[in-house]
Structure formats: C-alpha cells, structure tokens
XYZ file of C-alpha atoms in Angstrom:
654
model
C -88.351 26.304 13.679
C -90.932 25.133 11.233
C -90.164 22.741 8.346
C -90.731 25.513 5.598
C -87.845 27.635 7.290
C -85.544 24.639 7.674
C -86.191 23.534 4.036
C -85.356 26.978 2.931
C -82.102 27.424 5.091
C -81.049 23.757 3.560
C -81.810 24.859 -0.107
C -79.468 27.766 0.227
C -76.837 26.119 1.892
C -77.185 23.405 -1.101
C -77.050 26.250 -3.664
C -74.237 28.047 -1.718
C -75.230 31.508 -3.675
C -75.833 32.967 0.055
C -72.070 31.818 1.011
C -70.360 33.647 -1.992
C -72.553 36.590 -1.596
C -71.699 36.580 2.080
C -67.808 35.805 1.237
C -67.569 39.044 -1.034
C -69.040 41.367 1.606
C -67.049 39.747 4.538
C -63.754 40.126 2.198
C -64.714 43.972 1.476
C -65.190 44.199 5.409
C -62.078 42.792 6.506
C -59.823 44.739 3.804
C -60.930 47.680 5.736
C -60.633 46.374 8.902
C -57.069 45.132 8.310
C -55.829 48.116 6.905
C -57.250 50.147 9.242
C -55.537 48.015 12.127
C -52.303 48.724 10.530
C -53.274 52.240 10.557
C -53.875 52.462 14.054
C -50.916 50.549 15.202
C -48.820 52.924 13.419
C -50.494 55.849 15.087
C -51.024 54.450 18.907
C -48.979 56.734 20.632
C -49.936 59.940 18.253
C -52.385 62.553 18.680
C -53.203 62.467 14.947
C -56.920 60.815 14.170
C -56.454 57.252 12.480
C -59.567 57.647 10.406
C -58.439 60.847 8.949
C -54.842 59.801 7.986
C -56.361 56.648 6.398
C -58.687 58.900 4.547
C -55.435 61.200 3.240
C -53.987 57.916 2.343
C -56.504 56.589 0.388
C -56.672 59.629 -1.769
C -52.521 59.156 -2.749
C -51.765 56.808 -5.846
C -49.827 54.507 -3.328
C -52.334 54.129 -0.964
C -54.914 53.562 -3.722
C -52.545 51.008 -5.378
C -52.215 49.257 -1.682
C -55.982 49.384 -0.814
C -57.307 48.078 -4.216
C -54.738 45.086 -4.117
C -55.760 44.084 -1.050
C -59.522 44.559 -1.589
C -59.376 42.645 -4.819
C -57.508 40.159 -2.974
C -59.133 39.564 -0.123
C -62.933 39.528 -1.972
C -61.300 37.234 -4.155
C -60.276 34.461 -1.663
C -63.320 35.008 0.725
C -66.411 34.583 -1.883
C -64.342 31.893 -3.684
C -63.540 30.186 -0.106
C -66.811 30.493 1.014
C -68.623 29.101 -2.081
C -66.178 25.909 -3.015
C -66.339 22.608 -0.549
C -63.381 21.704 1.208
C -64.418 18.150 -0.057
C -64.289 19.172 -3.661
C -62.920 16.825 -6.043
C -61.246 19.417 -7.981
C -57.821 20.129 -6.089
C -57.958 24.325 -6.500
C -61.407 24.446 -5.200
C -60.478 22.675 -2.173
C -57.093 24.223 -1.876
C -59.395 27.478 -1.504
C -61.855 26.319 0.758
C -59.305 24.931 3.024
C -56.802 27.779 3.110
C -59.550 31.005 3.243
C -60.405 30.067 6.961
C -56.776 30.271 7.834
C -56.098 33.331 6.302
C -59.444 34.893 7.937
C -58.063 33.573 11.373
C -55.002 36.007 11.031
C -56.777 38.864 10.138
C -59.543 38.438 13.129
C -56.701 37.331 15.382
C -54.738 39.999 15.157
C -57.556 43.186 15.226
C -59.124 41.518 17.790
C -56.183 41.365 20.456
C -55.254 44.867 19.156
C -58.748 46.089 20.222
C -59.114 43.996 23.054
C -55.522 45.531 24.640
C -56.388 48.880 23.921
C -59.852 48.815 25.639
C -57.979 47.163 28.592
C -55.364 49.521 29.002
C -58.371 52.498 28.605
C -60.155 50.654 31.534
C -56.771 50.616 33.890
C -56.253 54.250 33.127
C -59.531 55.448 34.024
C -59.696 53.093 37.068
C -56.215 54.397 38.199
C -54.144 52.133 37.011
C -50.076 52.662 35.836
C -49.960 54.071 32.369
C -49.191 51.378 29.862
C -49.796 52.804 26.726
C -46.062 52.629 25.522
C -46.440 48.745 26.019
C -49.730 48.453 23.811
C -47.962 48.226 20.146
C -45.623 45.414 21.338
C -47.833 43.373 23.735
C -50.601 43.409 20.749
C -47.731 42.255 18.248
C -46.609 39.298 20.471
C -49.924 38.239 21.984
C -51.191 38.844 18.278
C -48.883 36.471 16.656
C -49.839 34.035 19.741
C -53.665 34.781 19.170
C -52.918 33.856 15.701
C -50.988 30.738 16.171
C -53.888 29.519 18.604
C -56.456 30.268 16.095
C -54.661 28.248 13.406
C -54.056 25.147 15.850
C -57.559 25.148 16.754
C -58.671 25.253 13.443
C -56.819 22.268 12.628
C -57.243 20.045 15.694
C -61.499 20.418 15.409
C -61.081 19.664 11.786
C -59.347 16.384 12.634
C -61.625 15.830 15.507
C -64.759 15.859 13.167
C -62.864 13.417 11.005
C -62.337 11.285 13.266
C -66.143 11.344 14.194
C -66.792 10.792 10.177
C -64.462 7.848 10.485
C -66.467 6.458 13.705
C -69.615 6.960 12.199
C -68.613 4.699 9.042
C -67.397 2.211 11.437
C -70.416 1.692 13.193
C -72.347 1.514 10.140
C -69.989 -1.547 8.909
C -70.500 -3.117 12.282
C -74.017 -2.878 12.373
C -74.476 -4.046 8.752
C -72.772 -6.910 9.321
C -74.088 -10.610 9.978
C -72.316 -11.735 12.533
C -68.440 -10.811 13.442
C -65.946 -13.057 14.629
C -63.630 -12.398 18.002
C -60.319 -11.412 15.275
C -63.086 -9.128 13.562
C -64.089 -7.240 16.207
C -60.208 -6.727 17.738
C -59.718 -5.580 14.233
C -62.824 -2.891 14.152
C -61.639 -1.955 17.860
C -58.411 -0.749 16.351
C -59.862 1.328 13.683
C -61.596 3.611 16.347
C -60.472 7.075 16.181
C -59.827 8.718 19.579
C -58.150 12.262 20.361
C -54.799 11.481 22.762
C -54.945 12.820 26.127
C -52.264 15.372 25.422
C -54.406 16.700 22.537
C -57.220 17.041 24.847
C -55.462 18.648 27.800
C -53.623 21.413 24.766
C -56.876 22.117 23.286
C -58.373 23.370 26.706
C -55.511 25.273 27.192
C -55.838 26.690 23.454
C -59.600 27.230 24.253
C -59.097 29.458 27.403
C -56.500 31.568 25.529
C -58.795 32.221 22.526
C -61.655 33.025 25.473
C -59.361 35.363 27.168
C -58.298 37.726 23.901
C -62.026 37.383 22.689
C -63.840 38.435 26.080
C -61.291 41.970 25.983
C -62.327 42.524 22.587
C -66.085 41.591 23.217
C -67.113 43.087 26.524
C -64.796 45.707 27.535
C -65.199 47.740 24.382
C -68.897 48.535 25.313
C -67.591 50.606 28.601
C -66.355 53.501 25.937
C -69.619 53.875 24.006
C -70.932 56.614 26.109
C -69.266 58.732 29.469
C -71.015 57.530 32.951
C -70.681 58.304 36.507
C -68.069 56.749 38.103
C -70.213 54.445 40.574
C -72.048 53.190 37.259
C -68.692 52.472 35.521
C -67.556 50.631 38.028
C -70.723 48.269 38.138
C -70.182 48.039 34.370
C -66.770 46.704 35.178
C -68.223 44.414 37.453
C -70.393 43.338 34.951
C -68.080 42.745 32.350
C -65.580 40.515 34.649
C -68.728 38.214 34.991
C -69.322 38.117 31.194
C -65.357 37.692 30.865
C -65.303 34.845 33.431
C -68.700 33.308 31.805
C -67.467 33.020 28.215
C -63.994 31.728 29.413
C -66.015 28.821 31.318
C -68.597 28.218 28.651
C -65.765 28.256 25.914
C -64.141 25.493 28.188
C -67.454 23.797 28.481
C -68.000 23.908 24.535
C -64.648 21.875 24.146
C -65.667 19.388 26.972
C -68.970 19.035 24.931
C -67.235 18.367 21.493
C -64.927 16.082 22.918
C -67.793 14.065 24.801
C -69.401 13.972 21.359
C -67.062 12.471 19.994
C -66.527 10.081 23.081
C -70.102 8.969 22.202
C -69.380 7.592 18.784
C -66.329 5.346 20.192
C -69.098 4.120 23.181
C -71.577 3.089 20.432
C -69.006 1.514 18.421
C -68.072 -0.440 21.445
C -71.865 -1.296 22.297
C -72.619 -2.187 18.276
C -69.407 -4.545 18.957
C -70.395 -6.286 22.108
C -74.064 -6.602 20.636
C -72.407 -8.863 17.337
C -70.031 -10.338 20.118
C -72.489 -11.396 23.007
C -75.423 -11.366 20.918
C -75.068 -15.039 19.280
C -74.129 -16.120 22.457
C -76.832 -14.997 24.358
C -79.392 -16.487 21.844
C -77.350 -20.222 22.199
C -77.618 -19.877 25.961
C -81.273 -19.124 25.544
C -82.029 -22.366 23.412
C -80.009 -24.540 26.159
C -82.816 -23.054 28.581
C -85.851 -23.488 26.203
C -84.402 -26.911 25.904
C -84.412 -27.258 29.412
C -87.546 -25.848 30.070
C -88.790 -28.520 27.380
C -87.545 -31.241 28.919
C -88.129 -30.314 32.982
C -91.745 -30.445 31.998
C -91.652 -33.915 30.421
C -90.207 -35.504 33.709
C -91.904 -37.248 36.415
C -91.704 -37.796 40.252
C -89.724 -41.176 39.634
C -86.307 -41.687 41.301
C -84.331 -41.562 37.895
C -86.218 -38.358 36.763
C -85.189 -36.518 39.883
C -81.708 -37.033 39.107
C -82.040 -35.846 35.941
C -84.014 -33.071 36.678
C -81.127 -32.200 39.662
C -78.559 -32.093 36.724
C -80.918 -30.288 34.357
C -81.326 -27.328 37.311
C -77.623 -27.147 37.901
C -76.867 -26.549 34.635
C -80.002 -23.998 34.233
C -78.374 -22.052 37.245
C -75.372 -21.831 35.631
C -76.581 -20.656 32.056
C -78.598 -18.096 34.062
C -75.106 -16.657 35.834
C -73.637 -16.578 32.052
C -76.628 -14.933 30.891
C -76.606 -12.611 33.826
C -72.500 -11.830 33.422
C -73.280 -11.105 29.519
C -76.358 -8.840 30.241
C -74.052 -6.877 32.828
C -71.291 -6.065 30.149
C -74.137 -4.898 27.714
C -75.632 -2.719 30.201
C -72.412 -1.248 31.323
C -71.769 0.089 27.798
C -75.124 1.301 27.175
C -75.078 2.822 30.763
C -71.920 4.640 29.847
C -73.316 5.643 26.395
C -76.209 7.069 28.393
C -74.469 9.045 31.005
C -72.082 10.392 27.865
C -75.682 11.743 25.811
C -77.110 13.394 29.556
C -75.993 16.562 30.780
C -75.037 16.755 34.345
C -76.531 20.317 36.127
C -73.275 21.567 36.127
C -72.886 21.345 32.599
C -76.460 22.340 32.191
C -75.828 25.453 34.086
C -73.131 25.834 31.419
C -75.272 25.442 28.752
C -77.441 28.507 30.025
C -74.464 30.631 30.226
C -73.299 30.012 27.022
C -77.035 30.819 25.772
C -77.122 33.936 27.572
C -73.820 35.129 26.460
C -75.266 34.556 23.074
C -78.364 36.960 23.877
C -75.842 39.313 24.962
C -73.811 39.347 22.107
C -76.726 40.240 20.037
C -77.366 42.892 22.265
C -74.094 44.355 21.919
C -74.147 43.960 18.310
C -77.062 46.357 18.615
C -75.464 48.910 20.782
C -72.517 49.358 18.528
C -74.871 49.458 15.550
C -76.636 52.590 17.480
C -73.327 54.414 18.371
C -72.506 53.995 14.342
C -75.496 55.387 13.499
C -75.395 57.938 16.046
C -72.434 58.782 14.918
C -73.356 59.300 11.387
C -75.856 62.145 12.641
C -73.329 63.561 15.116
C -75.658 62.722 18.168
C -73.741 61.471 21.558
C -74.493 58.073 22.793
C -76.848 58.283 25.536
C -75.389 56.815 28.467
C -78.941 55.360 29.789
C -79.002 53.101 26.467
C -75.577 51.590 27.816
C -76.834 50.972 31.199
C -79.727 49.459 29.911
C -77.595 47.396 27.467
C -74.958 45.732 29.823
C -78.336 45.480 32.444
C -80.129 43.599 30.012
C -77.324 41.217 29.191
C -76.853 40.375 32.628
C -80.397 39.929 32.552
C -80.208 37.208 29.806
C -77.521 35.363 31.382
C -79.035 34.915 34.460
C -82.304 33.915 32.690
C -81.133 31.346 30.445
C -79.086 29.761 33.177
C -82.528 28.885 35.306
C -84.106 28.295 31.873
C -81.445 25.393 31.368
C -81.155 23.932 34.907
C -85.202 23.672 34.871
C -85.431 22.051 31.230
C -82.521 19.607 32.695
C -84.129 18.877 35.965
C -87.337 18.048 33.914
C -85.414 15.376 31.497
C -83.346 13.765 34.270
C -86.884 13.304 36.125
C -88.067 11.220 33.226
C -85.142 9.653 32.650
C -85.253 7.896 35.915
C -88.917 6.910 35.196
C -87.681 5.283 31.741
C -84.732 3.664 33.556
C -87.456 1.525 35.260
C -88.261 0.142 31.420
C -84.719 -0.037 30.091
C -84.525 -2.523 27.025
C -82.544 -5.439 28.902
C -85.588 -5.966 31.258
C -86.951 -7.745 28.149
C -84.729 -10.361 28.501
C -85.565 -10.828 32.440
C -89.321 -11.643 30.727
C -87.766 -13.943 28.481
C -86.026 -15.856 31.117
C -89.107 -15.766 33.135
C -91.058 -17.396 30.234
C -88.185 -19.735 29.713
C -87.871 -21.091 33.607
C -91.457 -21.471 33.765
C -92.056 -24.019 31.006
C -95.049 -22.410 30.112
C -96.734 -23.108 26.638
C -95.163 -19.741 25.466
C -91.815 -21.287 25.524
C -92.895 -22.585 21.940
C -93.796 -19.232 20.578
C -90.392 -17.686 21.311
C -88.645 -16.367 18.172
C -85.037 -16.053 20.206
C -83.370 -14.244 17.301
C -86.169 -11.816 16.373
C -86.573 -11.237 20.135
C -82.397 -10.990 20.998
C -82.004 -8.955 18.055
C -84.966 -6.256 18.811
C -83.370 -6.135 22.527
C -80.307 -5.378 21.460
C -81.209 -2.737 18.759
C -83.399 -1.264 21.280
C -80.177 -1.078 23.950
C -78.713 0.897 21.192
C -80.863 3.979 21.254
C -80.746 6.586 24.550
C -82.512 9.362 24.971
C -80.000 12.243 24.886
C -80.660 15.902 27.077
C -82.644 18.376 25.284
C -81.421 20.638 22.588
C -81.943 24.067 22.080
C -81.222 26.439 19.066
C -80.943 29.680 20.835
C -77.595 30.384 19.919
C -78.184 29.998 16.417
C -81.226 32.597 16.519
C -78.938 34.635 18.724
C -76.376 34.811 16.091
C -78.868 35.379 13.405
C -80.028 38.623 15.166
C -76.490 39.470 15.991
C -75.304 39.066 12.276
C -78.097 41.263 11.379
C -77.187 44.233 13.503
C -73.483 43.487 12.905
C -74.448 44.050 9.119
C -75.524 47.366 9.654
C -72.195 48.913 10.880
C -69.994 46.913 8.263
C -72.506 48.367 5.497
C -71.351 51.999 6.818
C -67.910 51.268 7.032
C -67.661 49.873 3.658
C -68.962 52.805 2.294
C -66.621 54.833 4.214
C -63.990 52.716 2.670
C -64.996 52.576 -0.890
C -66.516 56.066 -1.355
C -63.682 57.676 0.496
C -63.229 60.557 -2.119
C -66.802 61.435 -1.637
C -65.898 62.499 2.140
C -65.732 66.175 3.255
C -63.587 68.108 5.627
C -64.910 69.908 8.506
C -63.634 72.986 10.253
C -61.685 70.939 12.304
C -60.330 68.965 10.063
C -62.274 65.631 10.253
C -63.780 63.975 7.361
C -67.622 63.565 7.507
C -70.199 61.238 4.870
C -71.860 63.621 2.426
C -75.625 63.468 1.890
C -75.321 60.968 -1.094
C -73.230 58.810 0.762
C -75.698 58.319 3.297
C -78.335 57.209 0.857
C -75.798 54.656 -0.393
C -74.915 53.806 3.504
C -78.555 52.843 3.716
C -78.827 50.442 1.045
C -75.535 49.198 2.104
C -76.050 48.768 5.235
C -79.310 46.455 4.385
C -77.505 44.415 1.850
C -74.562 43.437 4.697
C -77.400 42.681 7.351
C -79.610 40.472 5.311
C -76.813 38.796 3.914
C -74.993 38.267 7.472
C -78.247 37.439 8.932
C -79.422 34.614 5.792
C -75.684 33.333 6.376
C -76.119 32.610 9.516
C -79.508 31.452 9.134
C -77.980 28.749 6.179
C -75.111 27.832 8.669
C -76.934 27.432 11.670
C -80.122 25.389 10.344
C -79.287 24.426 6.601
C -76.143 22.274 7.103
C -75.062 19.031 9.139
C -73.888 20.194 12.769
C -70.298 19.610 13.417
C -71.329 17.064 16.122
C -73.546 15.391 13.251
C -71.956 13.449 10.679
C -73.556 12.216 7.564
C -72.517 8.809 6.380
C -72.207 8.295 2.574
C -73.838 4.827 1.218
C -70.640 4.505 -0.666
C -68.778 4.673 2.631
C -70.382 1.651 3.991
C -69.155 -1.778 2.536
C -71.880 -4.106 2.517
C -71.081 -6.757 4.998
C -73.399 -9.693 3.066
C -70.315 -11.914 2.389
C -68.326 -10.534 5.336
C -64.994 -12.209 6.243
C -65.141 -14.280 2.927
C -61.913 -14.205 0.610
C -63.621 -11.512 -1.859
C -63.676 -9.073 0.882
C -60.432 -9.483 2.586
C -58.758 -7.353 -0.402
C -61.121 -4.560 0.764
C -59.228 -1.643 2.386
C -60.488 -0.656 5.963
C -61.215 2.652 7.160
C -57.384 4.737 7.058
C -56.756 5.076 10.706
C -56.335 9.018 11.729
C -52.995 8.656 13.344
C -53.404 10.413 16.749
C -52.330 8.284 19.375
C -55.950 6.572 19.865
C -56.215 4.895 23.139
C -58.051 1.252 22.570
C -60.173 -0.102 25.019
C -59.967 -3.570 26.111
C -61.305 -6.111 24.061
C -64.566 -7.617 25.495
C -63.674 -11.202 26.081
C -66.271 -13.845 23.767
C -67.011 -17.011 25.157
C -66.875 -20.110 23.190
C -70.525 -21.891 22.009
C -69.961 -25.087 23.454
C -72.096 -25.862 26.415
C -68.936 -27.511 28.584
C -66.840 -24.427 27.700
C -68.957 -21.680 27.768
C -68.091 -19.351 30.221
C -68.763 -15.547 31.702
C -67.046 -12.858 29.099
C -64.405 -11.986 31.862
C -63.612 -15.346 33.603
C -63.975 -18.490 31.899
C -65.135 -21.206 34.296
C -63.019 -24.100 34.994
C -64.238 -27.682 33.817
C -64.289 -28.855 37.306
C -66.798 -26.467 38.384
C -69.189 -27.784 35.508
C -71.961 -30.383 36.212
C -71.085 -33.668 35.621
C -73.297 -34.305 32.723
C -72.280 -37.186 30.191
C -71.693 -35.572 26.860
C -74.100 -37.681 24.972
C -76.668 -36.697 27.527
C -76.201 -32.681 26.877
C -76.138 -33.256 23.369
C -79.346 -34.923 23.386
C -80.963 -31.735 24.802
C -78.890 -29.500 22.684
C -77.449 -30.631 19.626
C -74.859 -28.643 17.447
C -76.586 -25.360 15.662
C -77.098 -25.752 12.219
C -76.192 -22.678 10.054
C -78.871 -21.077 8.915
C -79.169 -18.962 5.381
C -80.032 -15.337 5.695
C -81.700 -13.534 3.005
C -80.306 -10.429 1.227
C -81.826 -6.865 2.540
C -81.602 -3.497 1.001
C -81.183 -0.952 3.048
C -82.162 3.013 2.486
C -80.104 5.730 4.296
C -82.828 5.943 7.317
C -81.950 2.162 8.073
C -78.287 2.877 8.634
C -77.138 2.163 11.973
C -80.128 -0.482 12.719
C -78.646 -4.378 12.489
C -79.711 -6.926 10.216
C -82.235 -9.362 11.382
C -80.976 -13.391 10.404
C -83.516 -15.844 9.608
C -85.150 -18.002 12.389
C -82.825 -21.073 13.020
C -84.920 -23.569 13.877
C -85.027 -25.335 17.267
C -85.023 -28.738 17.680
C -88.252 -30.450 18.401
C -89.704 -32.272 21.011
C -89.948 -35.220 18.719
C -86.225 -35.135 17.939
C -84.882 -34.688 21.708
C -87.071 -37.786 22.401
C -85.505 -39.868 19.566
C -81.909 -38.708 20.712
C -82.631 -40.323 24.194
C-alpha cells in the first residue's frame, strides 16, 4: 500500500467521521436484523413467511413503536460508540465506547448462532439425517446464550491482553532510558512484567474454538442453499464446506496463539533489556581488565621474573575470558528466545496462508450473497453454476495462499540462516581477539561505545515477513456486504411502500429500487472505507504506541526524588515471573559467572596490590543529558567514555 493511501487512512482515523457514519449505518442494519431474528425464531415451525409477517407487523402502531424505539437506540449507541474513544477523559464518552462493542456482540452472537444452526439442520435433512427442526428454537437459544457469553469473555480478555502489551512496552522504554540499573531495581522491574496466566491462555483457546465452530456454521454452510444443485455437486460442496470449517477453527486457534506469542515477545524484550543493563557494565569492566592485561603482557620480557608474572596474567586472562563467555551465553540465550518468538515455523506459516485464503473466500462468499440479493430484487433465480464456481474459487484461494505463505517463509528462513553467521555478539569476539593480540588497536578501543552498540544491535531481530492480504480482503468483503445491507435497510425503512402480489408476498416498488441503489452505494462505500481505516489507519492490536508522558525519564534513576514516583500499576492476572539473572560483583577476585560464582579457592593466587596495579577501581563518570524523540524510544543511552588507566599510571603504581 503506497504512502498516500496510508496517510489517507490515518487521516480518516484521526477525524473519526467515517466511524460515526459506519456506526449509524451499522446500527440501522443491526436493528433490522435483530428484529428479523426474533420473528424468525417465533415462526421457526410455521409455514408463514417471516418477511411477510414482519411487513404486516411494521404497519401496526405497536410494531412501528417497537421498530422506531429499537432503531433510534441502536443507531445512537452505534454511532457514538464508534466515534468516541474508550480512552477519552470524559467518563460518559468512555462508557459508551466501552459498552457498545459488548452490546453488538450480544446481537451478532444470537443472530449468527440461529442462522448457523438453521443451515446445519437443513443440510442434515438434505443428506437424509433425522428431522431435528423441532429442536431449532431451544438449541439456538441455549447455544446463542453460550455464544454471547463466550464473545463477551473473549472481548474482555483481549482488551486486558492489549493493556498488558502496552504496560510491557512502557516498561521496556523506561528500562532502556535508564543509565544503569542495580540488581534490586532489575528485580523490581521484573515484578512489573505483565503476563497471562496459564489457565487464562488455555481458556482462551477453548473460547476461540467454540466461537470458530459457531461462525463456521453461519459462514460456510449457508452458501450451499443459495441455489438448487445436483446431488453429486451438493455432496462436493458439503465436503468443501467441511474443509472450510476445519480450516477456520485451525486458523482461529492460530490467531489466538499468535496474539499470545506477541505478548511473550514484549516480555522477552524486557528480559533482554534488563540483561543488557545488568551484564553490560560487567562486560565492559572485564574487557578493561583484559585491556590492561594485554598492555602489560606486551611490556614483559623473557626474564625469569617476567615469565612468572606472564603465567599469572595469562591464568587471570583465561578466567576472565570464561566469565565473558558465560555472560555472552546468557545474552545470546535471551536473544535467541526473542528471535524464535519472532520467527514463524512452517506449521505456523501454513496456518497464516490458510487464514489469508479464508479471508479471500469470505470476500467471494460476500459477493455470492450480494448477487443473490440483487437477483432476488429482479425475481431472477440464482444460477447453480455461479454457486459452484464461487465455492471452487474459495478452495483455490485457500490452497494458493497456503503455498504462497510456505514459499515466503522458506525464503525468509534461508536468509535468516545466513544472517546468523554475523549475529551482533560476534563483534564481541572480534574485540576479544584484539585485546588478546596486544596489537596497537587496543589503545583505540572505546569499550563503552563498542559494548553499548553491540547490546543495542542485539535488541533488534528480523521478524517473519508480514502481509496485508487479510486487510485488503476485508475491504472487498465489506464493500459487497454493504450492497446487501443497503437493500435490507430500504426494505426496513420504506416498508409501507412495498406492494403485495397475487400470492400474498410483498415486493419493492419502482421508487424503492432507485432508493435501494443509492442506499447500497452509501453502505458499500462507508463499510469499505471503515475497513480501510481500521486496517491501515490505526495502530495494529499487536503494536503499542508509548506516549512520551508514560516514559519516566531516568537521568536521576534511583535517586531520592524518583522513589516517590509511582511505578506501573500491575495488571493482576497471575503473572508468571521468570527467575532473576544473577549479577556478578565488580571486584576482580569476587567476580564470577552469572549463574555460579567461582569460589575464591579456585582463583589465581595474585597479590591484591599486584592486581590493583593493573586494574585500579573505576571512577564514576559524568554523563551528559540527552533529549529523546519518540523515534528514539527503545534505544539505550550511551554514557561518556570512562577514562582508562594509562600505561604510565600502571608503571608508576608498580
């Protein structure tokens, strides 16, 4: 999508007028479909036409009052609920924006459940199954209630998860903005990590599976009854619909897994950033020790006394290299976990392709339903060949996008294997070789800047390729869906203008056909622009904008004036805390691996005065203040270079 189109979508999102227009039209459509749902439910086991009964009901004073009250209420709530922001400071606006999606879930859940069960029972009757039509009403009411509760719980869980992702993003920005962190401060930050409990994650998969089963009955079974077809073709379409239903369940489960994975990615980034703050200064200090050892080794001669000193220094050098290797291993393990979470497996790529294929088929199915609506207005039967072509095209889309996703994932993984040969921590090996070699470059190394750059590069991983097929197919689906909804809204609002034929059924008049064309165009454009704006104009659910005010500047981190500032309020959902990465002491004698400190008995027996002559205690360096823009969030601050003890100083101390 080009930049101009994205800017247009972003501008529409900021204005929010398209949301208000969509809300008004959606409220009118829902008022018609919800009233129609109750009439269908009441006439399930009757031979009467629900459309004709609804027409006659809307001509009575009571029917007009009910329809007007329902329509005004739903249109107002939908328009305000879509226009207002759930983060608005005004309590009323925030309440309306929060309540409307739940109310819409109640309407959609009950209506879609009934239609899905009705289509399923019709399919069973055609296939020679038992006659269960008498069970349709109680089954649809019970399953509809379950579907409503499931939708409400799922929406709340998803909102809580998005809040967790934002909290983790703010936490990451605070960590990276800090100059340095103590072990206690790192532990405090780890306690603020937001994670879903295991029970919540398992329940989410069950909820998604239930919703997918109900939606599959509504989305895929209903298309088979648009036109009568021969028995072999009907069986083939039943098989295709079963494949679509299974694919929908699998892709919905993958979508839930994917959102859980994205929350884990925010947690992995925080863990890696904390390890950078913990181990970075220790790595710099150990490298300075190696730097001093390299300088001293270069000055030693072949005398007996110097050979003894060389042996002690080389033993100390070996131990420091071991400690550096262990700390590098800790950082590399955390980065590998982040990279693994950000990369799709082939099974995940297959499900991503299936999801895109189903999105394409939903656009095709929407076109079929729209065509059926238009043919109904012109009293033309739906051609069976068009139905067969549409269902077959959906299967072709499903297979095509699966193949496309697998190929793209294979290409990406092949490139990743080549990039791993130049992973960021390999630069640390180059520094170690330089320090051990004793070549003149050792004087030029700026360890603070070098290590800071390595750790920053380690925070960057190459995720799997992202595609926007689903967003574009949603735009297409919404456009064709608007054509059908526009026609139904005219039938609902201009009900008295309909005429009755000889069989007692009601049809649109010529004046209504002209209004229907205009209404369908308005609906189609509004729904398509709404899908375009939601897909490309706003921040995706897995990305979080971190406002600058949410990031507590940490130039004086840990000082007394910061201790009174409130931390991020934890979201209570049984967070599973990861173990704290141990921090080693800065002393030469007491520094050890991050996992297990080395006992003093295993240290080389070097006099304290001797080691201090090479590696005097570090002085605290002053750091300059730096102003960050919103694009700099996530990049660690670089302290000024700490002066390294010169060779003259070492010589004087000896």
